[in-house]
CSV table of C-alpha atoms and ligand atoms in Angstrom, one decimal:
chain,number,residue,atom,x,y,z
A,1,MET,CA,0.0,0.3,0.3
A,2,SER,CA,1.2,3.3,-1.0
A,3,ILE,CA,2.0,5.7,1.9
A,4,TYR,CA,-0.6,8.0,0.3
A,5,GLY,CA,-3.4,5.6,-0.5
A,6,GLU,CA,-5.6,6.3,2.8
A,7,ASN,CA,-6.0,9.9,2.1
A,8,TRP,CA,-6.1,9.5,-1.5
A,9,GLY,CA,-9.1,6.7,-0.7
A,10,ILE,CA,-8.3,5.1,-4.6
A,11,ILE,CA,-8.9,1.4,-4.5
A,12,GLY,CA,-5.3,0.3,-6.1
A,13,HIS,CA,-3.5,2.2,-8.6
A,14,GLU,CA,-0.9,2.7,-6.1
A,15,TRP,CA,1.8,3.9,-8.2
A,16,ALA,CA,-0.3,6.4,-10.3
A,17,VAL,CA,-1.1,7.5,-6.8
A,18,GLU,CA,2.4,7.7,-5.5
A,19,LEU,CA,3.4,9.2,-8.9
A,20,LEU,CA,1.2,12.3,-8.8
A,21,ALA,CA,1.5,13.0,-5.3
A,22,ASN,CA,5.3,12.9,-5.6
A,23,ARG,CA,5.0,15.5,-8.7
A,24,LEU,CA,3.0,17.6,-6.7
A,25,GLU,CA,5.1,17.7,-3.6
A,26,SER,CA,8.6,18.2,-5.9
A,27,GLY,CA,6.0,21.1,-7.6
A,28,ARG,CA,6.8,19.5,-11.0
A,29,ALA,CA,3.5,18.2,-12.0
A,30,SER,CA,2.6,18.4,-15.5
A,31,HIS,CA,0.2,20.9,-17.6
A,32,ALA,CA,-1.5,17.7,-18.7
A,33,TYR,CA,-2.2,14.1,-17.8
A,34,LEU,CA,-4.1,11.6,-19.8
A,35,PHE,CA,-5.5,8.6,-17.8
A,36,THR,CA,-6.2,5.7,-20.4
A,37,GLY,CA,-7.8,2.1,-19.6
A,38,PRO,CA,-11.1,0.8,-19.4
A,39,SER,CA,-14.6,2.2,-18.0
A,40,GLN,CA,-15.1,2.1,-14.5
A,41,ILE,CA,-11.5,1.2,-13.4
A,42,GLY,CA,-11.2,4.7,-11.7
A,43,LYS,CA,-9.8,7.4,-13.7
A,44,ALA,CA,-12.4,9.9,-12.9
A,45,THR,CA,-12.2,9.6,-9.2
A,46,LEU,CA,-8.1,9.6,-9.4
A,47,ALA,CA,-8.7,13.0,-11.4
A,48,LEU,CA,-11.0,14.4,-8.8
A,49,ARG,CA,-8.8,13.3,-6.1
A,50,PHE,CA,-5.7,14.9,-8.3
A,51,ALA,CA,-7.8,18.4,-8.4
A,52,GLN,CA,-8.5,17.9,-4.5
A,53,ALA,CA,-5.0,17.4,-3.5
A,54,MET,CA,-3.8,20.5,-5.9
A,55,ASN,CA,-6.3,22.5,-4.4
A,56,CYS,CA,-6.3,21.2,-0.6
A,57,THR,CA,-6.1,24.4,2.0
A,58,THR,CA,-5.9,22.2,5.2
A,59,PRO,CA,-2.0,22.9,6.2
A,60,GLY,CA,0.2,19.6,6.2
A,61,ALA,CA,-2.1,17.4,4.4
A,62,GLY,CA,-0.3,18.0,1.1
A,63,PRO,CA,0.6,16.5,-1.1
A,64,SER,CA,-2.8,14.5,-0.5
A,65,PRO,CA,-6.1,15.8,-0.4
A,66,CYS,CA,-7.6,15.8,3.3
A,67,GLY,CA,-11.0,15.4,2.1
A,68,LYS,CA,-12.7,17.7,4.4
A,69,CYS,CA,-11.8,21.1,3.7
A,70,ARG,CA,-13.9,23.4,1.4
A,71,ALA,CA,-12.0,22.8,-1.4
A,72,CYS,CA,-12.3,19.0,-1.2
A,73,ASP,CA,-15.6,19.1,0.1
A,74,LEU,CA,-16.7,21.1,-3.1
A,75,ILE,CA,-14.2,19.7,-5.6
A,76,GLY,CA,-15.8,16.0,-4.5
A,77,ARG,CA,-19.5,17.4,-5.0
A,78,GLY,CA,-18.5,18.7,-8.2
A,79,ILE,CA,-19.3,22.4,-7.5
A,80,TYR,CA,-16.0,24.0,-6.9
A,81,PRO,CA,-15.9,26.6,-9.6
A,82,ASP,CA,-12.0,26.2,-10.7
A,83,VAL,CA,-12.7,22.5,-11.2
A,84,GLN,CA,-14.6,22.1,-14.3
A,85,VAL,CA,-15.7,18.5,-15.9
A,86,VAL,CA,-16.4,18.1,-19.6
A,87,SER,CA,-18.2,15.3,-20.7
A,88,ALA,CA,-20.2,13.7,-23.7
A,89,GLU,CA,-23.5,15.3,-24.5
A,90,GLY,CA,-25.4,12.3,-25.6
A,91,LYS,CA,-22.8,10.3,-27.8
A,92,SER,CA,-20.0,13.1,-28.2
A,93,ILE,CA,-17.9,15.8,-26.5
A,94,LYS,CA,-18.8,18.8,-28.8
A,95,ILE,CA,-16.9,22.0,-29.7
A,96,GLU,CA,-18.9,24.1,-27.8
A,97,ALA,CA,-18.3,22.6,-24.4
A,98,ILE,CA,-14.4,22.4,-25.4
A,99,ARG,CA,-15.0,26.7,-26.0
A,100,GLU,CA,-16.8,27.1,-23.1
A,101,LEU,CA,-14.0,25.5,-21.3
A,102,GLN,CA,-11.6,27.7,-22.7
A,103,GLN,CA,-13.6,30.8,-22.0
A,104,SER,CA,-13.4,30.1,-18.5
A,105,LEU,CA,-9.5,29.1,-18.7
A,106,SER,CA,-9.1,32.4,-20.0
A,107,LEU,CA,-9.7,34.2,-16.7
A,108,ARG,CA,-8.0,34.0,-13.2
A,109,PRO,CA,-8.8,31.3,-11.0
A,110,TYR,CA,-11.8,32.5,-8.4
A,111,GLU,CA,-9.9,31.0,-5.1
A,112,ALA,CA,-8.3,27.9,-6.2
A,113,ARG,CA,-4.1,27.6,-6.7
A,114,TYR,CA,-4.8,26.1,-10.0
A,115,ARG,CA,-7.9,25.8,-12.3
A,116,VAL,CA,-8.5,22.1,-13.3
A,117,ALA,CA,-10.0,20.6,-16.1
A,118,ILE,CA,-10.9,17.5,-16.0
A,119,LEU,CA,-12.3,15.9,-19.7
A,120,LEU,CA,-13.7,12.8,-19.5
A,121,ASP,CA,-13.9,10.1,-22.3
A,122,MET,CA,-11.9,12.1,-24.8
A,123,GLN,CA,-12.2,9.5,-27.1
A,124,LEU,CA,-15.6,10.4,-27.8
A,125,ALA,CA,-14.5,14.0,-28.8
A,126,THR,CA,-15.5,15.2,-32.5
A,127,ASN,CA,-12.8,16.3,-34.8
A,128,HIS,CA,-13.2,19.7,-34.4
A,129,ALA,CA,-13.7,19.3,-30.5
A,130,ALA,CA,-10.3,17.4,-30.3
A,131,ASP,CA,-8.6,20.6,-32.4
A,132,ALA,CA,-9.7,23.1,-30.3
A,133,LEU,CA,-8.6,21.4,-27.3
A,134,LEU,CA,-5.1,21.1,-29.2
A,135,LYS,CA,-4.7,24.6,-28.8
A,136,THR,CA,-5.1,24.8,-25.2
A,137,LEU,CA,-2.8,21.6,-24.9
A,138,GLU,CA,-0.2,23.8,-26.8
A,139,GLU,CA,-0.4,26.8,-24.9
A,140,PRO,CA,-2.3,26.2,-21.6
A,141,PRO,CA,-2.8,28.9,-19.5
A,142,ALA,CA,-0.8,29.8,-16.0
A,143,SER,CA,-2.2,27.6,-13.2
A,144,THR,CA,-4.1,25.6,-15.2
A,145,ARG,CA,-3.8,21.7,-15.3
A,146,LEU,CA,-5.8,19.5,-17.9
A,147,LEU,CA,-6.7,15.9,-16.5
A,148,LEU,CA,-7.8,13.9,-19.8
A,149,THR,CA,-9.2,10.3,-19.8
A,150,SER,CA,-9.7,8.2,-22.4
A,151,ASP,CA,-10.6,4.3,-23.3
A,152,ALA,CA,-7.0,4.2,-24.9
A,153,SER,CA,-4.1,6.3,-26.1
A,154,GLU,CA,-5.0,4.8,-29.7
A,155,SER,CA,-8.5,6.3,-29.6
A,156,LEU,CA,-6.7,10.2,-29.3
A,157,LEU,CA,-5.1,12.7,-32.1
A,158,GLU,CA,-1.4,11.7,-31.4
A,159,THR,CA,-0.9,15.2,-30.8
A,160,ILE,CA,-3.1,15.6,-28.0
A,161,VAL,CA,-1.0,12.0,-26.4
A,162,SER,CA,2.0,13.8,-27.1
A,163,ARG,CA,1.1,16.9,-25.4
A,164,CYS,CA,0.2,14.8,-21.6
A,165,GLN,CA,1.7,12.7,-19.3
A,166,VAL,CA,0.0,9.5,-19.9
A,167,ILE,CA,-0.9,7.3,-16.8
A,168,PRO,CA,-2.0,3.8,-18.3
A,169,PHE,CA,-4.7,2.1,-15.6
A,170,ARG,CA,-4.4,-1.2,-15.6
A,171,PRO,CA,-6.9,-3.6,-13.6
A,172,VAL,CA,-6.9,-3.9,-10.1
A,173,SER,CA,-5.6,-7.2,-8.1
A,174,ALA,CA,-8.3,-9.6,-7.2
A,175,ASN,CA,-6.8,-9.5,-3.7
A,176,THR,CA,-6.7,-5.9,-3.7
A,177,LEU,CA,-10.2,-5.4,-5.1
A,178,THR,CA,-11.6,-8.2,-3.1
A,179,GLU,CA,-9.9,-6.6,0.4
A,180,ALA,CA,-11.2,-3.4,-0.3
A,181,LEU,CA,-14.7,-4.3,-1.1
A,182,ARG,CA,-14.5,-6.5,2.2
A,183,HIS,CA,-13.3,-3.3,4.6
A,184,ASN,CA,-15.1,-0.7,2.7
A,185,TYR,CA,-18.4,-2.1,2.3
A,186,GLY,CA,-18.8,-4.8,5.0
A,187,LEU,CA,-19.1,-7.8,2.2
A,188,TYR,CA,-18.5,-11.4,3.4
A,189,GLU,CA,-15.6,-12.8,2.0
A,190,ALA,CA,-17.5,-15.1,-1.0
A,191,GLU,CA,-19.5,-12.3,-2.2
A,192,SER,CA,-16.4,-9.8,-2.8
A,193,GLU,CA,-14.2,-12.1,-4.7
A,194,MET,CA,-17.1,-13.1,-6.8
A,195,LEU,CA,-17.9,-9.2,-7.6
A,196,SER,CA,-13.9,-8.6,-7.8
A,197,ALA,CA,-13.9,-11.4,-10.3
A,198,LEU,CA,-16.7,-10.1,-12.1
A,199,SER,CA,-15.5,-6.6,-12.1
A,200,GLY,CA,-12.2,-7.5,-14.3
A,201,GLY,CA,-10.4,-5.6,-12.1
A,202,ARG,CA,-12.5,-2.4,-12.0
A,203,PRO,CA,-13.7,-1.2,-8.5
A,204,GLY,CA,-15.9,1.4,-9.9
A,205,TRP,CA,-18.1,-1.4,-11.6
A,206,ALA,CA,-18.0,-3.4,-8.4
A,207,ILE,CA,-19.3,-0.7,-6.3
A,208,SER,CA,-22.0,0.0,-8.6
A,209,ALA,CA,-22.9,-3.3,-8.5
A,210,ILE,CA,-23.0,-3.1,-4.6
A,211,GLU,CA,-25.3,0.0,-5.1
A,212,ASP,CA,-27.7,-1.3,-7.4
A,213,PRO,CA,-29.2,-4.8,-7.3
A,214,ASP,CA,-30.2,-4.7,-10.9
A,215,ILE,CA,-27.1,-4.8,-12.3
A,216,LEU,CA,-26.6,-8.3,-11.2
A,217,LYS,CA,-30.0,-9.1,-11.9
A,218,ASN,CA,-29.4,-7.7,-15.2
A,219,ARG,CA,-26.5,-9.6,-15.8
A,220,ALA,CA,-28.1,-12.8,-14.8
A,221,GLU,CA,-30.9,-12.8,-17.5
A,222,ILE,CA,-28.3,-11.7,-20.1
A,223,MET,CA,-26.5,-15.0,-19.2
A,224,ASN,CA,-28.9,-17.2,-19.5
A,225,GLY,CA,-29.8,-15.9,-22.6
A,226,LEU,CA,-26.6,-16.8,-23.9
A,227,LEU,CA,-26.6,-20.0,-22.3
A,228,ALA,CA,-30.0,-20.7,-24.2
A,229,VAL,CA,-29.5,-19.9,-27.4
A,230,LEU,CA,-26.4,-22.6,-27.8
A,231,ASN,CA,-29.1,-25.1,-27.2
A,232,GLU,CA,-30.9,-23.6,-30.3
A,233,LYS,CA,-30.7,-24.2,-34.1
A,234,ARG,CA,-30.6,-21.7,-36.9
A,235,VAL,CA,-34.1,-20.3,-36.6
A,236,GLY,CA,-33.8,-20.1,-32.6
A,237,ARG,CA,-30.6,-18.3,-33.0
A,238,PHE,CA,-32.0,-15.8,-35.6
A,239,ASN,CA,-34.9,-14.8,-33.3
A,240,TYR,CA,-32.6,-14.3,-30.2
A,241,SER,CA,-30.6,-12.2,-32.7
A,242,GLU,CA,-33.7,-10.1,-33.5
A,243,GLU,CA,-34.3,-9.9,-30.0
A,244,ILE,CA,-31.1,-8.2,-29.0
A,245,THR,CA,-30.4,-6.3,-31.6
A,246,ARG,CA,-32.2,-3.7,-30.3
A,247,HIS,CA,-31.6,-4.2,-26.7
A,248,THR,CA,-30.1,-1.2,-25.1
A,249,ASP,CA,-27.7,-3.4,-23.2
A,250,LEU,CA,-26.4,-4.9,-26.5
A,251,PRO,CA,-22.4,-3.9,-25.6
A,252,LEU,CA,-22.9,-5.5,-22.4
A,253,ILE,CA,-24.4,-8.7,-23.8
A,254,LEU,CA,-21.2,-8.7,-26.1
A,255,GLU,CA,-19.0,-7.7,-23.1
A,256,ILE,CA,-20.2,-10.3,-21.0
A,257,TRP,CA,-20.5,-13.2,-23.9
A,258,GLN,CA,-16.9,-12.2,-24.4
A,259,SER,CA,-15.7,-12.9,-21.1
A,260,TRP,CA,-17.7,-15.9,-21.1
A,261,TRP,CA,-15.8,-17.8,-24.1
A,262,ARG,CA,-12.7,-16.8,-23.2
A,263,ASP,CA,-13.6,-18.4,-19.4
A,264,VAL,CA,-14.6,-21.5,-21.4
A,265,LEU,CA,-11.3,-21.4,-23.4
A,266,LEU,CA,-9.0,-21.2,-20.2
A,267,LEU,CA,-10.9,-24.0,-18.7
A,268,VAL,CA,-10.8,-26.4,-22.0
A,269,GLU,CA,-6.8,-26.1,-22.3
A,270,GLY,CA,-6.8,-26.6,-18.8
A,271,SER,CA,-5.3,-23.0,-17.5
A,272,PRO,CA,-5.1,-22.4,-13.9
A,273,VAL,CA,-6.6,-18.8,-13.9
A,274,THR,CA,-9.6,-18.1,-12.2
A,275,PRO,CA,-12.6,-17.5,-14.5
A,276,VAL,CA,-14.3,-14.1,-14.7
A,277,ASN,CA,-17.9,-15.5,-14.1
A,278,ILE,CA,-17.2,-17.4,-11.1
A,279,ASP,CA,-20.9,-17.3,-10.4
A,280,HIS,CA,-21.6,-19.6,-13.3
A,281,ARG,CA,-18.6,-21.7,-12.6
A,282,GLU,CA,-21.0,-25.1,-12.9
A,283,GLU,CA,-22.5,-24.2,-16.3
A,284,LEU,CA,-18.8,-22.6,-17.4
A,285,GLU,CA,-17.2,-26.5,-16.2
A,286,SER,CA,-20.1,-28.3,-17.9
A,287,LEU,CA,-19.6,-26.6,-21.5
A,288,SER,CA,-15.9,-27.0,-21.6
A,289,PHE,CA,-16.5,-30.9,-21.5
A,290,GLN,CA,-18.8,-30.5,-24.6
A,291,VAL,CA,-16.9,-28.1,-26.7
A,292,THR,CA,-13.2,-28.2,-28.2
A,293,SER,CA,-10.9,-25.4,-27.8
A,294,GLU,CA,-11.3,-24.8,-31.7
A,295,GLU,CA,-14.8,-24.3,-30.8
A,296,ALA,CA,-14.3,-21.8,-27.8
A,297,ARG,CA,-11.8,-20.2,-29.7
A,298,ARG,CA,-13.8,-19.4,-32.8
A,299,ALA,CA,-16.9,-18.4,-30.8
A,300,LEU,CA,-14.3,-15.9,-28.8
A,301,LEU,CA,-13.0,-14.4,-32.3
A,302,ALA,CA,-16.5,-14.3,-33.6
A,303,VAL,CA,-17.3,-12.2,-30.4
A,304,ARG,CA,-14.5,-10.1,-30.8
A,305,ARG,CA,-15.1,-9.5,-34.8
A,306,THR,CA,-18.9,-8.6,-33.7
A,307,ILE,CA,-17.8,-5.7,-31.4
A,308,ASP,CA,-15.1,-4.4,-34.0
A,309,ALA,CA,-17.8,-4.4,-36.7
A,310,LEU,CA,-20.2,-2.4,-34.5
A,311,GLU,CA,-17.6,-0.2,-33.5
A,312,LYS,CA,-17.4,0.4,-37.3
A,313,ASN,CA,-21.1,0.7,-37.2
A,314,ALA,CA,-21.8,-2.2,-39.6
A,315,ASN,CA,-24.9,-3.7,-39.8
A,316,THR,CA,-26.2,-4.9,-36.2
A,317,ARG,CA,-28.9,-7.6,-37.4
A,318,LEU,CA,-26.5,-8.9,-40.0
A,319,ALA,CA,-23.1,-9.3,-37.8
A,320,LEU,CA,-25.4,-10.6,-34.8
A,321,ASP,CA,-26.5,-13.5,-36.8
A,322,VAL,CA,-23.4,-14.3,-38.5
A,323,MET,CA,-22.0,-14.3,-34.8
A,324,LEU,CA,-24.2,-16.6,-33.7
A,325,LEU,CA,-24.2,-19.1,-36.2
A,326,GLU,CA,-20.1,-19.5,-35.4
A,327,MET,CA,-21.3,-20.7,-31.7
A,328,PRO,CA,-21.0,-24.0,-30.9
A,329,TYR,CA,-24.1,-26.3,-31.5
A,330,LEU,CA,-24.9,-28.4,-28.2
B,1,ZN,ZN1,-8.2,19.3,1.9
């Protein structure tokens, strides 16, 4: 555990906390940071904590946020005038949002040491918005810090990435996450182990599953649908395809299916790695005796191809039809 871990209240990512705290302490913080990694892994939370740490007013608390002073409190609640959060409106971050941000960054801070702009999911920025932001990154106003998050640095313009210090977030280890869930939420060991595995090392996902029981219920329904369709012939598969084509949770369905076939493949090949879907361990094991590793691999590739195709705006129904026909028939 990092010496700063307690105050920052971040689960995992110790090295990132340490790096930011050290930079702050030595007065060598970069003008811009880019946090990359999957959703709900902790990027936005760490960005907020860093903004708090930069502006905390409690003597002696630095380089960590005290969490209690007026600045820490208001930043944590998203209502501090000198810390602005820009995120997607609808499906994209638009140029108007960037212009508005630039307008306010051009003013002196109201009360903060640093004006901080947190730009969440920059991969959703339109080309115009990204170009506009580039100007601010090239010549940041004094006492301004920019904190960007993105799913991957490859999703952004290289010119943006090269102006930021990139901090890649990796999945939090199962032990760290399990322990934190037990400690912070009073869960039983089995429960915290299950959530930690299902989350794929993303604390934000685990916490939202604790706070909203519908997430697990919804997931169980999706799992049942996935398992049932393997017993179907062509017609049954096309019906299922039609059913999920318009499903608002389609990305989630594909993500679960991807983790499912990865688990099956690991089991068929006798890998010692713990499966993600440990709440369906029996079904996983039974399936791993019914399919060959070729079949599991083909199914996994079919899901990945579908995810790629849909990101490129392929015809959803057609992509799902093709994918479902690639699944093993039980
Ligand atoms: Zn404070």
